[in-house]
mmCIF file of C-alpha atoms in Angstrom:
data_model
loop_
_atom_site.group_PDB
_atom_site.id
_atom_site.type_symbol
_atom_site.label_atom_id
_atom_site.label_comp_id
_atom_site.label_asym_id
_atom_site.label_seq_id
_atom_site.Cartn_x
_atom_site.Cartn_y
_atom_site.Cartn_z
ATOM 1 C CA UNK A 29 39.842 66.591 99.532
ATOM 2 C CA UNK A 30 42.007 65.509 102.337
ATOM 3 C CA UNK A 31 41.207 67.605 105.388
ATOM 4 C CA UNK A 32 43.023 68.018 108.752
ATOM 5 C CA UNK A 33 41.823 70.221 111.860
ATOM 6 C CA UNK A 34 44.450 71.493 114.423
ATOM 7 C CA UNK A 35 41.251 71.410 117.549
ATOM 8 C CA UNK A 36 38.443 69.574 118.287
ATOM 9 C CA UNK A 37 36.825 72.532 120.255
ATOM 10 C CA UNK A 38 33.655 74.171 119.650
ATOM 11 C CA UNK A 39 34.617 76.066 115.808
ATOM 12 C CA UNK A 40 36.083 72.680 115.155
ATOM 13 C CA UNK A 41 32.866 70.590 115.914
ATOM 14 C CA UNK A 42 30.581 73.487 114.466
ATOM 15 C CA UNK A 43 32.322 73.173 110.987
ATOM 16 C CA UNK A 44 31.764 69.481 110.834
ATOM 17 C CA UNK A 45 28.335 70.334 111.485
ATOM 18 C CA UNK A 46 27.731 72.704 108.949
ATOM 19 C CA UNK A 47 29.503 70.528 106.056
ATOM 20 C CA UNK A 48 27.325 67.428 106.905
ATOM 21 C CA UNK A 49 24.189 69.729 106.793
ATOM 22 C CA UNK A 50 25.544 71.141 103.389
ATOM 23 C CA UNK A 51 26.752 67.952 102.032
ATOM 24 C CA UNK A 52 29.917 68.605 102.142
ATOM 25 C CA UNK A 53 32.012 65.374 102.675
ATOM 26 C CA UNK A 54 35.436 64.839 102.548
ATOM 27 C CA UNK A 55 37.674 61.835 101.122
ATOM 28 C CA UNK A 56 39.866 61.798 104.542
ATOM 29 C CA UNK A 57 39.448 63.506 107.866
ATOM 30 C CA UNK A 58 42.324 64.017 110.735
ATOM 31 C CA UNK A 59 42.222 65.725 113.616
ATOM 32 C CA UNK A 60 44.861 66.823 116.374
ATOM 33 C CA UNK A 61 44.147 67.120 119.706
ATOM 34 C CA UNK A 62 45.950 67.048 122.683
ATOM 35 C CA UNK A 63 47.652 64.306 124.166
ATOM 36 C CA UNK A 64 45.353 62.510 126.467
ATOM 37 C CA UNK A 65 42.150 63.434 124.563
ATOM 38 C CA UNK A 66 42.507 60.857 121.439
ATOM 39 C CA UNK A 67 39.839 58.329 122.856
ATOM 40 C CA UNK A 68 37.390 61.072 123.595
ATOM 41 C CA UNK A 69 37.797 62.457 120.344
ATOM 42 C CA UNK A 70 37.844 59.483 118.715
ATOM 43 C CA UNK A 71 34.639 58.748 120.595
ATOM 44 C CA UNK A 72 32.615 62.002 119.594
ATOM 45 C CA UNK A 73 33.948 61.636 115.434
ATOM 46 C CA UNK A 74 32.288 58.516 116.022
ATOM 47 C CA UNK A 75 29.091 59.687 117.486
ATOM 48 C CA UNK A 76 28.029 62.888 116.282
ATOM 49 C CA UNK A 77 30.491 63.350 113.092
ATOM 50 C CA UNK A 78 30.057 59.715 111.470
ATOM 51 C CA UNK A 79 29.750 59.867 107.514
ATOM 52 C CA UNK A 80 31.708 62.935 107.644
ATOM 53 C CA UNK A 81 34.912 61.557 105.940
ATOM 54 C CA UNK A 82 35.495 58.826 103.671
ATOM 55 C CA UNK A 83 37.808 57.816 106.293
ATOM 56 C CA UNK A 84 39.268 59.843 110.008
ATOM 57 C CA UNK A 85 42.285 59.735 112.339
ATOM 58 C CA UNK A 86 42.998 61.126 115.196
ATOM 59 C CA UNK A 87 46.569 62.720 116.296
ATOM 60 C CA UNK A 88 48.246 64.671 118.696
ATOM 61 C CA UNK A 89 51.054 66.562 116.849
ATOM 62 C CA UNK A 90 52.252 68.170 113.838
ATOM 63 C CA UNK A 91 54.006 65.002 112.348
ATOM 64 C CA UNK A 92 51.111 62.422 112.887
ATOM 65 C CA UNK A 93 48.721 65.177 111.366
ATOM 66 C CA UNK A 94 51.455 65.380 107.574
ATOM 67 C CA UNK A 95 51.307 61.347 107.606
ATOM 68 C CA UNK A 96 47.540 61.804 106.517
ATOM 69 C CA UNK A 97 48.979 63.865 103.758
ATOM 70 C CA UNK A 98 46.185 66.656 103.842
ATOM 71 C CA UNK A 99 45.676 69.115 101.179
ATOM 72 C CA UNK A 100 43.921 71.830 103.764
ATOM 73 C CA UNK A 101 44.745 71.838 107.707
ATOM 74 C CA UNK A 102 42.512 74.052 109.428
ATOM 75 C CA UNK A 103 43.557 75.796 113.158
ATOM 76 C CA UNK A 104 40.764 76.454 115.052
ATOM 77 C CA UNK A 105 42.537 75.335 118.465
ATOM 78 C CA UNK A 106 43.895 78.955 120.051
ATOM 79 C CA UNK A 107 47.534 81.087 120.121
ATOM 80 C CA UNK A 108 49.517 78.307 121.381
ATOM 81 C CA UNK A 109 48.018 75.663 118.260
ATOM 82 C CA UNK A 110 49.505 78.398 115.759
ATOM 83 C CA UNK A 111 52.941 78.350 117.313
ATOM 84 C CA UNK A 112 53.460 74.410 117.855
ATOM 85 C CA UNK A 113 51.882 73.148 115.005
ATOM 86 C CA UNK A 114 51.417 76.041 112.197
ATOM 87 C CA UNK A 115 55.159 76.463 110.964
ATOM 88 C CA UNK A 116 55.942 72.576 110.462
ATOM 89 C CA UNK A 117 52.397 72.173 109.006
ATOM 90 C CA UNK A 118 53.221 75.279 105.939
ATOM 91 C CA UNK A 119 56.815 73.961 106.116
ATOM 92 C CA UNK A 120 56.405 70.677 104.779
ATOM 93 C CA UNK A 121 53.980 72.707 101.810
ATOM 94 C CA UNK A 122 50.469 72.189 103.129
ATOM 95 C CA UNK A 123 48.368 75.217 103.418
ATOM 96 C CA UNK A 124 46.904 76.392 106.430
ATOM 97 C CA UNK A 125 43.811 77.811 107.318
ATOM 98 C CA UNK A 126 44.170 79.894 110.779
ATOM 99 C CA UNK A 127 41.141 80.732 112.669
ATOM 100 C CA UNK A 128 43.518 82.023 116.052
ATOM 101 C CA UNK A 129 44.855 85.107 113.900
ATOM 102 C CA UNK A 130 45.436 87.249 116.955
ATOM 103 C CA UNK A 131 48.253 84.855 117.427
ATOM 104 C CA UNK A 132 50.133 87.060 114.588
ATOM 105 C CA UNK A 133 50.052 89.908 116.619
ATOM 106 C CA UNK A 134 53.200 88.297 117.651
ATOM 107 C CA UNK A 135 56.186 89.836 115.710
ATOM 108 C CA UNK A 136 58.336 86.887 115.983
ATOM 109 C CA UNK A 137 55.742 84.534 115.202
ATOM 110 C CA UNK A 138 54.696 86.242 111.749
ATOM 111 C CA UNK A 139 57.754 86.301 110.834
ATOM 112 C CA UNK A 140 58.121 82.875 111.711
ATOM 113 C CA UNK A 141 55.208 81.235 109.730
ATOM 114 C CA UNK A 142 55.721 83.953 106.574
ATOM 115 C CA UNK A 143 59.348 82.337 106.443
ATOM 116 C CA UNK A 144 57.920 78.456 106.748
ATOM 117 C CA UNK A 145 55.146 79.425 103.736
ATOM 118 C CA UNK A 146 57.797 80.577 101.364
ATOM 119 C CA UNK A 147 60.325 77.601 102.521
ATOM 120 C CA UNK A 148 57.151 74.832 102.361
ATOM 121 C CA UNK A 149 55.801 76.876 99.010
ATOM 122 C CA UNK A 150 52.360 76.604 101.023
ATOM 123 C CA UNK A 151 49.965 79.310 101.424
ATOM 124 C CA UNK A 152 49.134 80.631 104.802
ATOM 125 C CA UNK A 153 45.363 81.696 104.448
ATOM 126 C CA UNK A 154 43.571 84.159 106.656
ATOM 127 C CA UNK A 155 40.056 84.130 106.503
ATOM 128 C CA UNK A 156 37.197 87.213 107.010
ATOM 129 C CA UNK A 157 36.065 85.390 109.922
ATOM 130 C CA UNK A 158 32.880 87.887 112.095
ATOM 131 C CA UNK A 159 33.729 90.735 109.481
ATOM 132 C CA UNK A 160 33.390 91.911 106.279
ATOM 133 C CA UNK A 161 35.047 94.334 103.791
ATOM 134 C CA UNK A 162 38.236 92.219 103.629
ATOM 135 C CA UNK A 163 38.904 92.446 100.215
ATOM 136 C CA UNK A 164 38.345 95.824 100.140
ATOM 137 C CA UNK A 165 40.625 96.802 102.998
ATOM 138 C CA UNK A 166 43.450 94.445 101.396
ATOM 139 C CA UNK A 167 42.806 96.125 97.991
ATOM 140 C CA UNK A 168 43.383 99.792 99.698
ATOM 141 C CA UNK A 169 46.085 98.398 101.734
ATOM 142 C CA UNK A 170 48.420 98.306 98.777
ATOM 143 C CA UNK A 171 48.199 102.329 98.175
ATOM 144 C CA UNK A 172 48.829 102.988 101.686
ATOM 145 C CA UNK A 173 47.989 106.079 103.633
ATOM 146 C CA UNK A 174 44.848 104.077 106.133
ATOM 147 C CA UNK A 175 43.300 104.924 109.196
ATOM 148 C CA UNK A 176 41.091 102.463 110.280
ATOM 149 C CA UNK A 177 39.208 102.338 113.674
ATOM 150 C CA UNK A 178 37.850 99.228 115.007
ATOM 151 C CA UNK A 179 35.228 98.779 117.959
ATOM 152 C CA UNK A 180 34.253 95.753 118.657
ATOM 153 C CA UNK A 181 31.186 95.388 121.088
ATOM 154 C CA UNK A 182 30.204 92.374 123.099
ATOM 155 C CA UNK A 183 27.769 90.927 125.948
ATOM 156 C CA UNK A 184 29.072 91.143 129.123
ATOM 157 C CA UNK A 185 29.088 87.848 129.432
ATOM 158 C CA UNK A 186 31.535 87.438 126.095
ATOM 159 C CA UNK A 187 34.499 88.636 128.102
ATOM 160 C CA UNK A 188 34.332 87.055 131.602
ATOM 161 C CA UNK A 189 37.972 85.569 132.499
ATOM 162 C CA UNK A 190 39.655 88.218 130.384
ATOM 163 C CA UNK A 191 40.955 91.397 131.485
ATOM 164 C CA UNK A 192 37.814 93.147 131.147
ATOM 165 C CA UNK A 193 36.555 91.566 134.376
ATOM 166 C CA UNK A 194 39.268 93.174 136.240
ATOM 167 C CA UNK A 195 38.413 96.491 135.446
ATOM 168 C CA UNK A 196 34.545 96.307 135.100
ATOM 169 C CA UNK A 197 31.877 94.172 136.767
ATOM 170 C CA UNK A 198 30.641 92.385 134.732
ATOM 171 C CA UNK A 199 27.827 90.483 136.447
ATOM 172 C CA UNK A 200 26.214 94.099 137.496
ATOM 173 C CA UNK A 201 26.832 95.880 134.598
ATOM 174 C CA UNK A 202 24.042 98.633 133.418
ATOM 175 C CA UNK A 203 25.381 99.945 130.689
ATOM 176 C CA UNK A 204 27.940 100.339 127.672
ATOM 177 C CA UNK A 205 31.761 100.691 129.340
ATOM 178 C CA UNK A 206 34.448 100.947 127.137
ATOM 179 C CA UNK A 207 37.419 99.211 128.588
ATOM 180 C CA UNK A 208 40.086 98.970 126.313
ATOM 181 C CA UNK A 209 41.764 101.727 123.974
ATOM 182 C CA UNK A 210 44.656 100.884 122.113
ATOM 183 C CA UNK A 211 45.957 99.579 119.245
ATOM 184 C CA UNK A 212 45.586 96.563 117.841
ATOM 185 C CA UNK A 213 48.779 94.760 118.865
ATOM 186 C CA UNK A 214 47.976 95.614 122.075
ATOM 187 C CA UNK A 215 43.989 94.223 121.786
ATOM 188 C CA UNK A 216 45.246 90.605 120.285
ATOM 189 C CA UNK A 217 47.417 90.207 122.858
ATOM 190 C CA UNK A 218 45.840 91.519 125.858
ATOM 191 C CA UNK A 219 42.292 89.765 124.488
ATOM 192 C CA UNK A 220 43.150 86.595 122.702
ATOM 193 C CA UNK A 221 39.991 85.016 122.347
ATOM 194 C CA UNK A 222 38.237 88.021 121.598
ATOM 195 C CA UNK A 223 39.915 90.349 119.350
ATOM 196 C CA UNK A 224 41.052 88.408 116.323
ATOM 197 C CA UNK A 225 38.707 90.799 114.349
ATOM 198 C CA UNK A 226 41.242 93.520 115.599
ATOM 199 C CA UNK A 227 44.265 91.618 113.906
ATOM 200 C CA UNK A 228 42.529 90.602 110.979
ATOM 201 C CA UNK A 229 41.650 94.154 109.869
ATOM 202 C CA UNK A 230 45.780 95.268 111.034
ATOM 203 C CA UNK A 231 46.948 92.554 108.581
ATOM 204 C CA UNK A 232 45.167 93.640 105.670
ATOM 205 C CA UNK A 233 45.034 96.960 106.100
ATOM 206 C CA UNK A 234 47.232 99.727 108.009
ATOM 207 C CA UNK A 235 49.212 97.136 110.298
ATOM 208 C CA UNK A 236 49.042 96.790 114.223
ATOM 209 C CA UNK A 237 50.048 99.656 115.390
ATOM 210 C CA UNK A 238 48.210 102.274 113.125
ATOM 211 C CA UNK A 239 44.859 100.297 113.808
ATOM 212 C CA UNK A 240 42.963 101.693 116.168
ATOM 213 C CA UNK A 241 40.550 99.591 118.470
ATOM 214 C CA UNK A 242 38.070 100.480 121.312
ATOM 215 C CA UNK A 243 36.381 97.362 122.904
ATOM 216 C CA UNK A 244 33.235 97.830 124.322
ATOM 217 C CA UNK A 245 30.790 95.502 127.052
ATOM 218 C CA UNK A 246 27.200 96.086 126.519
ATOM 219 C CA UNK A 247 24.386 94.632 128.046
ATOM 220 C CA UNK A 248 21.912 95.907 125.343
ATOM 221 C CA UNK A 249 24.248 94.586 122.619
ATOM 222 C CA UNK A 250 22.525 92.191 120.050
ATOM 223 C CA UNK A 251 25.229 90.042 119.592
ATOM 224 C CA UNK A 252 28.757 90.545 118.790
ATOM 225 C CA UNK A 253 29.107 93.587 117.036
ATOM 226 C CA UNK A 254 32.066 94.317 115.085
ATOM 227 C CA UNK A 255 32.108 97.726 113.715
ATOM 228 C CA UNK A 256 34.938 99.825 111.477
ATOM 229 C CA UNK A 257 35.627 102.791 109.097
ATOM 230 C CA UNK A 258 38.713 103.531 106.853
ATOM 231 C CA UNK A 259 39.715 106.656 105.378
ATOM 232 C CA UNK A 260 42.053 106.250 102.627
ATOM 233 C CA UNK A 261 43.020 108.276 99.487
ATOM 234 C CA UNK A 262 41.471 105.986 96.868
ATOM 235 C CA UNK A 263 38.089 105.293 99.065
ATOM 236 C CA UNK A 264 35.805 105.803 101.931
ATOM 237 C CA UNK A 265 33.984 103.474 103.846
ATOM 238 C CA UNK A 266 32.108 102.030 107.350
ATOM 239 C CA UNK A 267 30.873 98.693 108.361
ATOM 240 C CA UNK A 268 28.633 97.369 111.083
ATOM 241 C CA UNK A 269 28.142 93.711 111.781
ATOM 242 C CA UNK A 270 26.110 92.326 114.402
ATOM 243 C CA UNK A 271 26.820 88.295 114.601
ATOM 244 C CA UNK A 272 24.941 86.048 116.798
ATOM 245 C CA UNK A 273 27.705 84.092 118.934
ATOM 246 C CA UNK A 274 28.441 80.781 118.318
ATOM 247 C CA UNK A 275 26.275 78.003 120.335
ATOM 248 C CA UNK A 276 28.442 77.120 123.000
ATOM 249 C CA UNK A 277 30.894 79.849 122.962
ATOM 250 C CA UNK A 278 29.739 83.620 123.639
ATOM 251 C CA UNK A 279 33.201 84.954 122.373
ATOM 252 C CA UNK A 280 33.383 83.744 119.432
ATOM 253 C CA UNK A 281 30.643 84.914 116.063
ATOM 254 C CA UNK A 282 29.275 81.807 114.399
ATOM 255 C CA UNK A 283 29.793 83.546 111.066
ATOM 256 C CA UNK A 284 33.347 83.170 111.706
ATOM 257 C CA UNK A 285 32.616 79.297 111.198
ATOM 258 C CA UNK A 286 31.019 79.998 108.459
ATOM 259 C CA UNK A 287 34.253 81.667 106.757
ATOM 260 C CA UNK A 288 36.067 79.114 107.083
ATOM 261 C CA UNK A 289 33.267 76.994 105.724
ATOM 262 C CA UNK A 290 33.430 78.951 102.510
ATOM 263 C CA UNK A 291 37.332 78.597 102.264
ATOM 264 C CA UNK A 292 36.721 74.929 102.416
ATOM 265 C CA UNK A 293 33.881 75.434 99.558
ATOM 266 C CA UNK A 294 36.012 76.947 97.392
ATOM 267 C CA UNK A 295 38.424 74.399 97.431
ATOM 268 C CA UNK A 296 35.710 71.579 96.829
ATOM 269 C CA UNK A 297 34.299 73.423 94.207
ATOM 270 C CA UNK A 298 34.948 74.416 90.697
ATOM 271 C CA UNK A 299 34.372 78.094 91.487
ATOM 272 C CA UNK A 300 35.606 80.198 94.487
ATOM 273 C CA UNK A 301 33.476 82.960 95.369
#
């Protein structure tokens, strides 16, 4: 498989990692990242990611990224990524893994990379990422009548320079404090690097604004927690997560990494689980 990543950041690095320590190694490997970085990237692929790929490039937009001609691009690179480089990317018929999903909170934006999927005939994918039940919420989607309520439950650490650190302090903190109540439009926008969990669970199930979200800083919390129930007419059920954060990055779950790991597995393999 020819594989391209839209990031070089920590998920980005963290996935190579994982595939070399599961033998997973690809025929090509290229990687965008932004202008001015290419010789530092360059340098680390060499360094710490050697062996990786039969062969690697590195690239700094959406058009140097379809001359590798990759059969999976993976975004792992934030909101912004998925707007400048998503839609060309499914438009020219190359599916697309995306990590940022809180990006789709964005009306427009949907819209905008549904309509480049169905031009490209490309498949935009969406993995579980820190939570599970997916395929269940999907599967209940489709009869309709959900509520689902998310709370999500962090470190205090896990949201310094968002919002939360203007309405709690977060270097003193005692306690739980809820800070945000909402929906969760509201939460992927107003927490991008935090609540893609939120959006996730509004796109398979009952849709931004019927999904309900309460995010939570705890000092006692064992990780990142990502909690939910639905209530629909066909089936009842609640799930608690707790995921260790990913080295490097308190925000995000390393078992989001893995997700996308197992996409990438069941495209390498002859059976997807």
């Amino acid at each position: 498989m020819r594989l391209g990543l839209i990031g070089f950041g920590n998920i980005a690095t963290t996935l190579l990692g994982l595939m070399r320590q599961q033998g997973l190694r690809v025929e090509h490997l290229s990687v965008l990242t932004l202008p001015g970085m290419e010789d530092d990237t360059r340098a680390r692929l060499d360094r710490d990611f050697a062996g990786a790929a039969e062969g690697a490039e590195v690239v700094t937009d959406a058009t140097g990224l379809l001359a590798a001609r990759p059969d999976l691009v993976v975004e792992c690179a934030g909101h912004a990524a998925v707007t400048a480089h998503v839609p060309p990317v499914l438009r020219a018929g190359t599916d697309v893994v995306i990590v940022s999903i809180g990006a789709l909170a964005d009306a427009e934006l949907l819209a905008l990379v549904r309509k480049a999927a169905d031009e490209g005939g490309a498949r935009l994918i969406l993995p579980a990422g820190a939570v599970g039940g997916i395929d269940l919420l999907s599967a209940l989607g489709t009869a309709g009548g959900l509520t689902v309520r998310y709370r999500g439950v962090k470190p205090p650490r896990a949201w310094e320079g968002t919002p939360a650190a203007q309405i709690l302090d977060l270097g003193t903190l005692s306690e739980a404090a809820v800070f945000f109540t909402g929906n969760a439009r509201q939460a992927a926008t107003d927490y991008p690097r935090n609540a893609n969990v939120a959006a996730t669970l509004a796109l398979a199930g009952a849709g931004f604004e019927a999904t309900r979200v309460e995010l939570v800083a705890d000092p006692a919390a064992p990780g990142n927690v990502h909690e939910y129930s639905v209530d629909s007419p066909l089936a009842r059920y609640s799930i608690r997560i707790e995921n260790q954060p990913s080295a490097g990055n308190a925000k995000t779950s390393v078992t989001t990494v893995w997700s996308v790991l197992r996409e990438i597995r069941n495209r390498i393999g002859p059976v997807a689980i």
